[in-house]
Short mmCIF file of C-alpha atoms and ligand atoms in Angstrom, two decimals:
data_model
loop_
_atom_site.label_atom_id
_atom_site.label_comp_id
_atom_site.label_asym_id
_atom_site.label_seq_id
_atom_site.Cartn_x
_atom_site.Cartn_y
_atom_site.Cartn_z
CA UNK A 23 84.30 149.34 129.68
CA UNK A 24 87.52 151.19 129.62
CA UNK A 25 90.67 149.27 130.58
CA UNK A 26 93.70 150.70 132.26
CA UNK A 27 96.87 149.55 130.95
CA UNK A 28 100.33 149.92 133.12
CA UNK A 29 101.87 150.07 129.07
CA UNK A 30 100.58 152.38 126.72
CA UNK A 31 98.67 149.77 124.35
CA UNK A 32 100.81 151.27 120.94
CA UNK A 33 103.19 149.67 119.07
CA UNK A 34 106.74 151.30 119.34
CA UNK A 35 109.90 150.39 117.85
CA UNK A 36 112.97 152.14 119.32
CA UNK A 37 115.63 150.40 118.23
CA UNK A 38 116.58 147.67 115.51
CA UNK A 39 114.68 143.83 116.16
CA UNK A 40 116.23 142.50 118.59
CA UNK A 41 118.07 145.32 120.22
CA UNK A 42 121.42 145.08 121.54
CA UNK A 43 120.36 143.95 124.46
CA UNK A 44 118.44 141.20 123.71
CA UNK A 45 121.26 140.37 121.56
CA UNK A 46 123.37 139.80 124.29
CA UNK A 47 120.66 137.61 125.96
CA UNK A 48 121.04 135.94 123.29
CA UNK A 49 124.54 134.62 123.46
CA UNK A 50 124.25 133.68 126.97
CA UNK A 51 121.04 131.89 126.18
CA UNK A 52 123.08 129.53 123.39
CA UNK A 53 125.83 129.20 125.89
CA UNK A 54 123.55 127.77 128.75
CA UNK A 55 119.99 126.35 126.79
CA UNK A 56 119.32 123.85 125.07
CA UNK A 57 118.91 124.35 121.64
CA UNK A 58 115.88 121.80 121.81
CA UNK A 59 114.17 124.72 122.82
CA UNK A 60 113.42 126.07 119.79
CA UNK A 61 112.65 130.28 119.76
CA UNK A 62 109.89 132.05 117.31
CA UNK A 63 111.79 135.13 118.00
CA UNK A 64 115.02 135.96 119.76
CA UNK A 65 113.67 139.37 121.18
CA UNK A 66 113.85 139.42 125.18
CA UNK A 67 110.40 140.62 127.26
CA UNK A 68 110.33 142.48 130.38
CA UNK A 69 106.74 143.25 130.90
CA UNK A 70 103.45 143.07 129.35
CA UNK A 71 100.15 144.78 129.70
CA UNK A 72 96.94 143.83 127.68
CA UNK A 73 97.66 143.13 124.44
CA UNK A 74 101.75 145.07 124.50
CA UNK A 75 104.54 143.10 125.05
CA UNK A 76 107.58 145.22 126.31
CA UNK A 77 111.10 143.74 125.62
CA UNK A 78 113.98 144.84 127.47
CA UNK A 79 115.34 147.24 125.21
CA UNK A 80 112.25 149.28 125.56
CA UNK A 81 110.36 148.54 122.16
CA UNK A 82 106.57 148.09 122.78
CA UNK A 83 105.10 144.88 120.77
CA UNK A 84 101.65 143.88 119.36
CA UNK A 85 101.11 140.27 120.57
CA UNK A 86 99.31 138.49 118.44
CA UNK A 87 100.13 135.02 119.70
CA UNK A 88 99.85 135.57 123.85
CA UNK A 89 102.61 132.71 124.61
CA UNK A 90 100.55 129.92 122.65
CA UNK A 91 97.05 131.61 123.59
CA UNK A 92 97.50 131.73 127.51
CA UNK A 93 97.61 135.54 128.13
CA UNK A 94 94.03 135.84 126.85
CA UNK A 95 92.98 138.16 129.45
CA UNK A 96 95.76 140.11 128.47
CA UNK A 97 99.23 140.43 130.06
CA UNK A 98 100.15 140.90 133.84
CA UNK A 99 96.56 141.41 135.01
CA UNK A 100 97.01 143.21 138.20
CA UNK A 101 94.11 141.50 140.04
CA UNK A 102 95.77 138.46 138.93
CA UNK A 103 98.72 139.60 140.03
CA UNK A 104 97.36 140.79 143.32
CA UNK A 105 95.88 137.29 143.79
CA UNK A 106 98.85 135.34 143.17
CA UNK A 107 100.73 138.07 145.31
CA UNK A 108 98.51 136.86 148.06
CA UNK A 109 98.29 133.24 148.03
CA UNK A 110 102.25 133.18 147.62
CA UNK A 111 102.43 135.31 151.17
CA UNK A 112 99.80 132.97 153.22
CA UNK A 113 100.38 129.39 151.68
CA UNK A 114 102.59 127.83 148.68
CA UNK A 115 102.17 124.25 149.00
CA UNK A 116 101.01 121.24 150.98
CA UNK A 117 100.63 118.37 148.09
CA UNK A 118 96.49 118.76 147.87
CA UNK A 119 96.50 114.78 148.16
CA UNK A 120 97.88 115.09 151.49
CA UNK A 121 96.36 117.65 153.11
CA UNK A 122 93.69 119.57 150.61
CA UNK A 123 92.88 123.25 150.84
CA UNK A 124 90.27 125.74 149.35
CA UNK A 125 91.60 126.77 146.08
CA UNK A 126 91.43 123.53 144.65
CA UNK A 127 87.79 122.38 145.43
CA UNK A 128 86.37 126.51 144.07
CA UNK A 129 88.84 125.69 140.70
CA UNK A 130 87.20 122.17 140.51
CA UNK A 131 83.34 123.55 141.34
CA UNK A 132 84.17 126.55 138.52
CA UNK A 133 85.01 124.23 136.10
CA UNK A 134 82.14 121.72 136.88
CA UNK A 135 80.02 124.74 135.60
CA UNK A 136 81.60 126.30 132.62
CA UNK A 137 82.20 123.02 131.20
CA UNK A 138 79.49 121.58 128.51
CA UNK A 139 76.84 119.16 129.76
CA UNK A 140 74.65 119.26 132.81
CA UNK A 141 75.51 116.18 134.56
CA UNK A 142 77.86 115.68 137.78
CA UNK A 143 81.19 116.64 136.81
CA UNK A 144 85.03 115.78 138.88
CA UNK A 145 87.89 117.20 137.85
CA UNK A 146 92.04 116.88 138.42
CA UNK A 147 94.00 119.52 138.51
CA UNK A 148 97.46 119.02 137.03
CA UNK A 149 100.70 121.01 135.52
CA UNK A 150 100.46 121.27 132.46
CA UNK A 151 98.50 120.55 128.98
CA UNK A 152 100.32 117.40 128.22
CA UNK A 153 100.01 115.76 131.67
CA UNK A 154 96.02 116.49 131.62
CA UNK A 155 96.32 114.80 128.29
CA UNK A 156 97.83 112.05 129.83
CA UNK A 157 95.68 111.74 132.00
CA UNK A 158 92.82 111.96 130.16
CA UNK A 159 94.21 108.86 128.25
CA UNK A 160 94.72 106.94 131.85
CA UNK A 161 90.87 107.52 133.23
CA UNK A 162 89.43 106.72 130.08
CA UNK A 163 91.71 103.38 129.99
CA UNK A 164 90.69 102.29 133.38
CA UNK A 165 87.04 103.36 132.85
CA UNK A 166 86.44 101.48 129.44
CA UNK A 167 88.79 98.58 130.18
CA UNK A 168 90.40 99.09 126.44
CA UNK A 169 93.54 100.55 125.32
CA UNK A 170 93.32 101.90 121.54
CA UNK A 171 93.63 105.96 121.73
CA UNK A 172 92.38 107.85 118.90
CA UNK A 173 93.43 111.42 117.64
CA UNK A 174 93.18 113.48 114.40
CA UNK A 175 95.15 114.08 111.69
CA UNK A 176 96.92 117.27 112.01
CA UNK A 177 96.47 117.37 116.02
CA UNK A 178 98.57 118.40 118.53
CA UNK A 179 97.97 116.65 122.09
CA UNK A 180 101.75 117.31 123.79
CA UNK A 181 105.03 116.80 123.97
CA UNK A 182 106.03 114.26 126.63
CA UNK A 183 106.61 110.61 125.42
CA UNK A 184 102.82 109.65 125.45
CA UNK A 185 101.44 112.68 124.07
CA UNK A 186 104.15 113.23 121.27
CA UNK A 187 102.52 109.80 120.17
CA UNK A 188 99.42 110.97 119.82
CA UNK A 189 100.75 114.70 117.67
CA UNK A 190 100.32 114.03 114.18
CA UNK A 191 103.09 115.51 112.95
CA UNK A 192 107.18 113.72 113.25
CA UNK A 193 109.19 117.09 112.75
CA UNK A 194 109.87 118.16 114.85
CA UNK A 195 107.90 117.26 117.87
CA UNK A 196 108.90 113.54 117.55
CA UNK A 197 111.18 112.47 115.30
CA UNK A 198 114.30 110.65 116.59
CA UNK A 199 112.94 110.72 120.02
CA UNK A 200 110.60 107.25 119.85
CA UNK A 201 109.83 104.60 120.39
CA UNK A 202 106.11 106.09 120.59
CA UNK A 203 103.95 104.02 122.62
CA UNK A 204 101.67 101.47 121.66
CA UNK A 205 97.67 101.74 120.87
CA UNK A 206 97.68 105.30 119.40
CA UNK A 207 96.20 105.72 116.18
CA UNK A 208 95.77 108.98 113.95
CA UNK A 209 92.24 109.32 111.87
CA UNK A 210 91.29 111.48 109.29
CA UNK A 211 89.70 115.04 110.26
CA UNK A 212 87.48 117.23 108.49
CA UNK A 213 89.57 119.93 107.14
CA UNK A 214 86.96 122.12 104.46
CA UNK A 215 90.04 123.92 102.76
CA UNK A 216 91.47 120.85 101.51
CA UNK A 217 89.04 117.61 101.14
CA UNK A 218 85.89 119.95 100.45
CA UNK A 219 83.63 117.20 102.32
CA UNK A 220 80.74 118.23 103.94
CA UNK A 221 80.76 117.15 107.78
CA UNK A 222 78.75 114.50 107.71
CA UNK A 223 80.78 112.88 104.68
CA UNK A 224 84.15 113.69 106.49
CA UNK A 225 82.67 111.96 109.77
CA UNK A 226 81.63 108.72 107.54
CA UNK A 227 85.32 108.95 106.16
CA UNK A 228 86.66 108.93 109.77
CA UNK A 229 84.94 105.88 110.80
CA UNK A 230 85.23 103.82 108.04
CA UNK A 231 88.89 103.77 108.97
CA UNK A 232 88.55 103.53 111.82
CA UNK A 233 86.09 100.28 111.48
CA UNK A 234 88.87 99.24 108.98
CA UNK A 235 92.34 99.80 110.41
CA UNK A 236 91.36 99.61 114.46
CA UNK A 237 88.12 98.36 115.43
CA UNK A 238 85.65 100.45 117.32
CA UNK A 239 85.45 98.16 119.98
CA UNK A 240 89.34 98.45 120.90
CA UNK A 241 89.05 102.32 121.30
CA UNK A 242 89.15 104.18 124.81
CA UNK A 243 88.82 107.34 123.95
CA UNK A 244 88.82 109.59 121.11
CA UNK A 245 90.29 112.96 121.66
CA UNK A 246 89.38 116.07 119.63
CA UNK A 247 90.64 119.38 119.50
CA UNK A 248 87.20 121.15 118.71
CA UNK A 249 89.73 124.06 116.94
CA UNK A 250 92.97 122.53 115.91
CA UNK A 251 95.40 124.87 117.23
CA UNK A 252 98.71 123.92 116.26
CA UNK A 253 97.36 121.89 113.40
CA UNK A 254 96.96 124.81 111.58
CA UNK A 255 93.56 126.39 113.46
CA UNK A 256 91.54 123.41 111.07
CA UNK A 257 87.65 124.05 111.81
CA UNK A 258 86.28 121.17 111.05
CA UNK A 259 82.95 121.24 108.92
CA UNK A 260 79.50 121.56 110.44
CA UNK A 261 77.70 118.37 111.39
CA UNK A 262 81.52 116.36 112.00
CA UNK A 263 82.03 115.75 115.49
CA UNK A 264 78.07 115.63 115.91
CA UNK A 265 78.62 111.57 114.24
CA UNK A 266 81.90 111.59 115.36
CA UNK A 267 80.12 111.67 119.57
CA UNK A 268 77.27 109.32 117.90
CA UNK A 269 79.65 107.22 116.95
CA UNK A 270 81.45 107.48 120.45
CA UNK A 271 78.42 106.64 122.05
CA UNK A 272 77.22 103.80 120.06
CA UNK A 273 80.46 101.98 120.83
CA UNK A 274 81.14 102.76 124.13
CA UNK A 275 84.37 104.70 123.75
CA UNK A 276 85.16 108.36 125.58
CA UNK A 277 85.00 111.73 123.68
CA UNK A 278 87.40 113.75 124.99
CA UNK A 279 87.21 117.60 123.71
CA UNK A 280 91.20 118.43 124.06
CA UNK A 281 90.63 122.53 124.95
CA UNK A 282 93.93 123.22 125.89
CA UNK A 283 93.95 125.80 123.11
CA UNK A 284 90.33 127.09 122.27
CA UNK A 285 89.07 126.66 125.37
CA UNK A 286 88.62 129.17 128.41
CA UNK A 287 86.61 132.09 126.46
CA UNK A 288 89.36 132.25 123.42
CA UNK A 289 86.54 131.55 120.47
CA UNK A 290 83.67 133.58 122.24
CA UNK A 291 83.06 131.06 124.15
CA UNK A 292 83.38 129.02 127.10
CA UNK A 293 84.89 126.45 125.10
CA UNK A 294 85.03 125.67 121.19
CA UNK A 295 83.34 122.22 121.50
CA UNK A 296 80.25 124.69 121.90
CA UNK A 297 80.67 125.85 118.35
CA UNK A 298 79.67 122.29 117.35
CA UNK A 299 76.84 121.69 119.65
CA UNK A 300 78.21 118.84 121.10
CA UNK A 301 79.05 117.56 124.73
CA UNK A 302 82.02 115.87 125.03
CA UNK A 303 82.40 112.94 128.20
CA UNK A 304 86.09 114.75 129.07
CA UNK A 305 87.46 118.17 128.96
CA UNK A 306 91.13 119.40 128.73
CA UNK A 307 91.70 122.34 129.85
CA UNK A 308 95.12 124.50 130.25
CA UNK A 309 96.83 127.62 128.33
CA UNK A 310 94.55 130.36 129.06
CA UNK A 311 93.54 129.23 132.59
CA UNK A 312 95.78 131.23 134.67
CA UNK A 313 97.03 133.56 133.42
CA UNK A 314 100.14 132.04 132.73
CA UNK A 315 100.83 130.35 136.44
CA UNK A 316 100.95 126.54 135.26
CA UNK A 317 97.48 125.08 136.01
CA UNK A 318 95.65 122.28 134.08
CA UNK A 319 92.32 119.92 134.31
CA UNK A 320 90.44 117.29 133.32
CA UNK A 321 86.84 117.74 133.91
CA UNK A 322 84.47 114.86 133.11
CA UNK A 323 81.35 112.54 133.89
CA UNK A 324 81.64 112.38 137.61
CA UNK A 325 81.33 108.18 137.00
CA UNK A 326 84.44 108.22 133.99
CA UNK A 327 86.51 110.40 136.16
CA UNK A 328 85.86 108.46 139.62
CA UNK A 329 86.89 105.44 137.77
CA UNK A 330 90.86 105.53 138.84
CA UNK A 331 91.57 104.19 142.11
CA UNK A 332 92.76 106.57 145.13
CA UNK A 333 96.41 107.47 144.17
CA UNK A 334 96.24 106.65 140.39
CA UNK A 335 96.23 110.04 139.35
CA UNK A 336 97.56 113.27 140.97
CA UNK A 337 101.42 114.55 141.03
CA UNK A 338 103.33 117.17 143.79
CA UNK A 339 102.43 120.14 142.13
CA UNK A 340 99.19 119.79 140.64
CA UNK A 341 96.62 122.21 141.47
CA UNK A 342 99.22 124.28 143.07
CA UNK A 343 97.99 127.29 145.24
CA UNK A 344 98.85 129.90 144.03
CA UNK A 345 98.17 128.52 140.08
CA UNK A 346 94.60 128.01 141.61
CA UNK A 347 94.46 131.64 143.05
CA UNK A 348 95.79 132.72 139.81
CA UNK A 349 93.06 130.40 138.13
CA UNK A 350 89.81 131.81 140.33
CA UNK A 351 90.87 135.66 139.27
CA UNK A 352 91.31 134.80 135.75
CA UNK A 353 87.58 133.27 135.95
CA UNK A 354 86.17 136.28 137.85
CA UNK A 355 87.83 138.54 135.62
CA UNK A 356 86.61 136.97 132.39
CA UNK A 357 83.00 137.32 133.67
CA UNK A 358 83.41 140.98 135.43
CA UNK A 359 84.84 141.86 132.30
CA UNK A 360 82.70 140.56 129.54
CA UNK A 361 85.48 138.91 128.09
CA UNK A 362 84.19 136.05 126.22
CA UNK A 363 81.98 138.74 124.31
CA UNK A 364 85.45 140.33 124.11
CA UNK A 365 86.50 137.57 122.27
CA UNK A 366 83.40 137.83 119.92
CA UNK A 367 84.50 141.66 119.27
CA UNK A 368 87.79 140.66 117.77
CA UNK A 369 86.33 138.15 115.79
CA UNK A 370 84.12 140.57 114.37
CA UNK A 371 87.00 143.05 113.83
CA UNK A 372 89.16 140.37 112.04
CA UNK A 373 86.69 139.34 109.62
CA UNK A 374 85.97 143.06 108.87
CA UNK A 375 90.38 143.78 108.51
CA UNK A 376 91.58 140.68 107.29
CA UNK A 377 88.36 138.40 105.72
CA UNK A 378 89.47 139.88 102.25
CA UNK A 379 93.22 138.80 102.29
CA UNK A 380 92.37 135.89 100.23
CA UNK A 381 90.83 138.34 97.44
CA UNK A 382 93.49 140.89 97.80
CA UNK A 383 96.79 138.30 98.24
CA UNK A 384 97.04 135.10 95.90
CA UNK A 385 98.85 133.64 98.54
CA UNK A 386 96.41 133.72 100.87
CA UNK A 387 94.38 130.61 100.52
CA UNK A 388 92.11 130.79 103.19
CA UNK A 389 91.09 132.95 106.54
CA UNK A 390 89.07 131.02 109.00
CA UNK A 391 88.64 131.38 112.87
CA UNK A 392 86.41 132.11 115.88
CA UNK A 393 86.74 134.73 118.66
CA UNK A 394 90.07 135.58 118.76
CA UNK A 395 91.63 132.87 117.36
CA UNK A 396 92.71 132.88 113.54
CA UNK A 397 94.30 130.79 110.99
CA UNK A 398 95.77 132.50 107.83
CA UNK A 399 96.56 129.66 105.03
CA UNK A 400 99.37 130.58 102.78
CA UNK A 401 99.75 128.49 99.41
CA UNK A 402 101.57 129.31 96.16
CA UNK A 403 98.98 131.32 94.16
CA UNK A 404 96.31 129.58 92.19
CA UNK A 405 97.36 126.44 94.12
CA UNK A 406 96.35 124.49 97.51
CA UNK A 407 100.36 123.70 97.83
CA UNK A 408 101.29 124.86 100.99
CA UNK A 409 103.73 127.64 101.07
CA UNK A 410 105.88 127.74 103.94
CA UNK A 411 108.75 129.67 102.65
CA UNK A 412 105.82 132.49 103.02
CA UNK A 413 105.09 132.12 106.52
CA UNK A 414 108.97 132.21 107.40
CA UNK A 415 109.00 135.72 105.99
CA UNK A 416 105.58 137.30 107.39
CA UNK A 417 106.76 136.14 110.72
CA UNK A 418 110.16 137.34 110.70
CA UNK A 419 109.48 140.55 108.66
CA UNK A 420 106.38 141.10 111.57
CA UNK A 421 108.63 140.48 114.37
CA UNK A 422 111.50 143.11 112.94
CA UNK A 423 108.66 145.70 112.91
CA UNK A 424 107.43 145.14 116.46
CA UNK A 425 104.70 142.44 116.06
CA UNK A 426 104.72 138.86 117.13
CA UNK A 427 102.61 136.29 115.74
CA UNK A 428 102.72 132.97 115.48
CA UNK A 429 103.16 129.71 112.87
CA UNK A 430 101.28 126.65 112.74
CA UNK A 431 100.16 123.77 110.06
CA UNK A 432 101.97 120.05 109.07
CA UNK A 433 103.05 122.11 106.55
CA UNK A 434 104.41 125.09 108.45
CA UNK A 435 101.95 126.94 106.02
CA UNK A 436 99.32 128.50 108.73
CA UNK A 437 99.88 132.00 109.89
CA UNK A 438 98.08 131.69 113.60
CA UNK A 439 96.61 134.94 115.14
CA UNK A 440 95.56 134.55 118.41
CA UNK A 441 95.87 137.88 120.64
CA UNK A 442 94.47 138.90 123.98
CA UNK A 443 90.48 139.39 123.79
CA UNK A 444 91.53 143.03 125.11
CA UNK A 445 93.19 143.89 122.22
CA UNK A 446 92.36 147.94 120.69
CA UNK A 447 91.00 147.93 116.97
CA UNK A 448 93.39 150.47 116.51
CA UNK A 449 96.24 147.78 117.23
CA UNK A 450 94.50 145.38 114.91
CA UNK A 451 94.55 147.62 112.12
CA UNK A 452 98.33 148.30 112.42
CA UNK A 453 99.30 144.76 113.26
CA UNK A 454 97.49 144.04 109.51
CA UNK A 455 99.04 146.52 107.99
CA UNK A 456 102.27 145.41 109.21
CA UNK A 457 101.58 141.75 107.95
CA UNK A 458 100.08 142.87 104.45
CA UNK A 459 103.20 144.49 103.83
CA UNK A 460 104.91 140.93 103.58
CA UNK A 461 101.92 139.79 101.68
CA UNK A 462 101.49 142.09 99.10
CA UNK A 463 105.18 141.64 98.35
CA UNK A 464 105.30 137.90 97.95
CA UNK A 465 101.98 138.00 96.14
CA UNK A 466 103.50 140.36 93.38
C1 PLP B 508 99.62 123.30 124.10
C2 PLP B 508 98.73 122.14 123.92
C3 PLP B 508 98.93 120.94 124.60
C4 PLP B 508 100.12 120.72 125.49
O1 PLP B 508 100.16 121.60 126.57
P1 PLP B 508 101.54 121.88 127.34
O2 PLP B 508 101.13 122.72 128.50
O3 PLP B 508 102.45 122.57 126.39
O4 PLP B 508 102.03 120.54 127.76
C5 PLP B 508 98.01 119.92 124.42
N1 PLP B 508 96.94 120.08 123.62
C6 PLP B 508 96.71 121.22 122.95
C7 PLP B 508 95.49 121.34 122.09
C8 PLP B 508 97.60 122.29 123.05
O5 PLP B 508 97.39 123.40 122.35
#
């Protein structure tokens, strides 16, 4: 289909990165924010369209990180625009556990059917990633009667005081900030680039700590990201969360598929569980839901997620109107549009423009991904030492030329790709080239 874009979708660079204006923003910003708030990029946007990000200086930018995945569809989508537009004239807010209206029951009865698994599904609608998290954690308490939550190594659940407890990670998403709460525990993941296990042998791995260090029959729930996103977009290995839900159901404890990232069409799919052929009992879902408004869920077995009493769960602005109006466009438009074979397109096209980088760069050490979501390993050639220095420069050298895209990894070592599913070939190609300049320089 052919797309029309309110920005020309071509990178353009009209003055130095970040511009004098933005450099003005800039001072202001350190004189009023908190430096907490940590910035990828000091460059200030005004508008977006697909895959273009326009900053306020006038320089058109390849996105190739959409805010942490959320702009998937692409940026300022008119008909979700139109929709939110809407909603915000008729109705803003009533608190749906006071008095409910529509939006919320058609986001809940989408998500019912686009999650895995063909049983009854209930879902809460929430604010954001780390509160459905949170809440995840919560129902699957109160359902099982046990308190022991498991996540991965490398994953990244949130950063409020619960969920920074269960990110792997301590700088800088916790350190100093503690104490973490109690009964969260960190197992090993598959991760093929670096223990070379097949999944079934990384899965065995996983639970013999677990039997060792926590006991299966203290574990709640045990929550996956299907893709590791901020962990450094870690696949893990065919055949590893199939035991890993055997194992969940043979002792009783919750499998929660954390999609906060992958899910919502990003990896050609509904949601990256899929990938592994397993149905998980809970569902996070969040970034790419809206659009951008702030909407988030847990979806689950209608009996796990009914097991909270009346008032145990919820919060003012959960499920918000116009975040669900935002929500039900962003679901019509991914299926009017053919997105989530969108999403299979760029994977193809990445594989074809960037699959060789390991070959052609020593300091690539590995290009993995689905849809359009990537994960570039940099390590110090003829090595698996992480290289982080690397990624510093790629990112900062891309951003001076026009392109933004993102870090990730423990190590800070794991250039993350992620861009809109509408995203041309053509800008593909030149946000590679851009990138390979970097490359080919610190690979010399
Ligand atoms: C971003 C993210 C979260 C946290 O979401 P916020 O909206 O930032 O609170 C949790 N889990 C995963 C997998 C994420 O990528």
């Amino acid at each position: 289909m052919t797309r029309e874009f309110s920005v020309p979708q071509q990178r353009n660079v009209v003055t130095e990165l970040p511009g004098p204006k933005s450099v003005d923003l800039q001072k202001r910003r350190v004189a009023s924010v908190s430096a907490g708030a940590g910035t990828l990029a000091n460059i200030y946007m005004e508008r977006g369209s697909g895959a273009i990000l326009v900053d306020v200086d006038g320089n058109q930018l390849i996105d190739l990180g959409c805010g942490i995945g959320v702009t998937t569809i692409g940026h300022a989508h008119p008909e979700v625009a139109a929709a939110a537009a809407e909603q915000a004239g008729k109705l803003t807010h009533t608190l749906f556990t006071v008095t409910p209206y529509e939006n919320y029951v058609r986001v809940a009865e989408k998500l019912a059917e686009i999650t895995p698994g063909d049983f009854e599904k209930h879902s809460i609608l929430v604010n954001s990633g780390a509160e459905a998290v949170e809440n995840a954690v919560k129902i699957a308490r109160k359902y099982t009667g046990r308190r022991a939550i498991v996540s991965l190594d490398h994953a990244f659940h949130g950063r409020t005081n619960l969920t920074m407890g269960m990110t792997y990670r301590p700088w800088p998403e916790r350190a100093g900030m503690g104490p973490i709460p109690a009964e969260l525990y960190s197992v090993p993941i598959s991760y093929p680039f670096r223990d070379g296990l097949s999944g079934e042998e990384a899965a065995e791995k996983t639970i013999d700590y677990i039997n060792t260090h926590i006991g299966a029959s203290e574990i709640a729930a045990f929550f996956v990201e299907p893709i590791q996103g901020d962990g450094g977009v870690i696949i893990p290995a065919d055949g590893f969360f199939k035991r890993i839900r055997e194992f969940c159901t043979e002792n009783g404890i919750v499998f929660v598929a954390d999609e906060i990232q992958a899910g919502i069409g990003r990896t050609g799919t509904w949601y990256s569980i899929e990938h592994h052929g397993v149905v998980p009992d809970l569902v996070t879902s969040a970034k790419g839901i809206a659009g951008g408004f702030p909407l988030a869920a847990v979806t689950g077995r209608a009996e796990i997620m009914d097991a909270v009493q009346p008032g145990g769960i919820g919060g003012t602005f959960g499920g918000n109107p116009v975040s669900t109006a935002a929500a039900l466009a962003v679901f019509d438009i991914i299926e009017k549009e053919n997105l989530i074979a969108e999403a299979q397109r760029v994977e193809k096209s990445l594989w074809a423009r960037i699959g060789d980088w390991p070959e052609r760069f020593p300091i690539v050490g590995e290009v993995r991904g689905k849809g359009a979501m990537f994960g570039v390993e940099l390590v110090h050639p003829g090595t698996k030492t992480p290289y982080p220095e690397a990624l510093k420069q790629v990112i900062t050298e891309a951003a001076t030329q026009g392109v933004i895209v993102l870090d990730a990894g423990s190590w800070d070592s794991v250039l993350r790709i992620m861009p809109s599913v509408v995203i041309s070939e053509e800008l593909i190609d030149d946000a590679a080239s851009v990138i390979e300049q970097t490359l080919a320089r610190l690979s010399a």
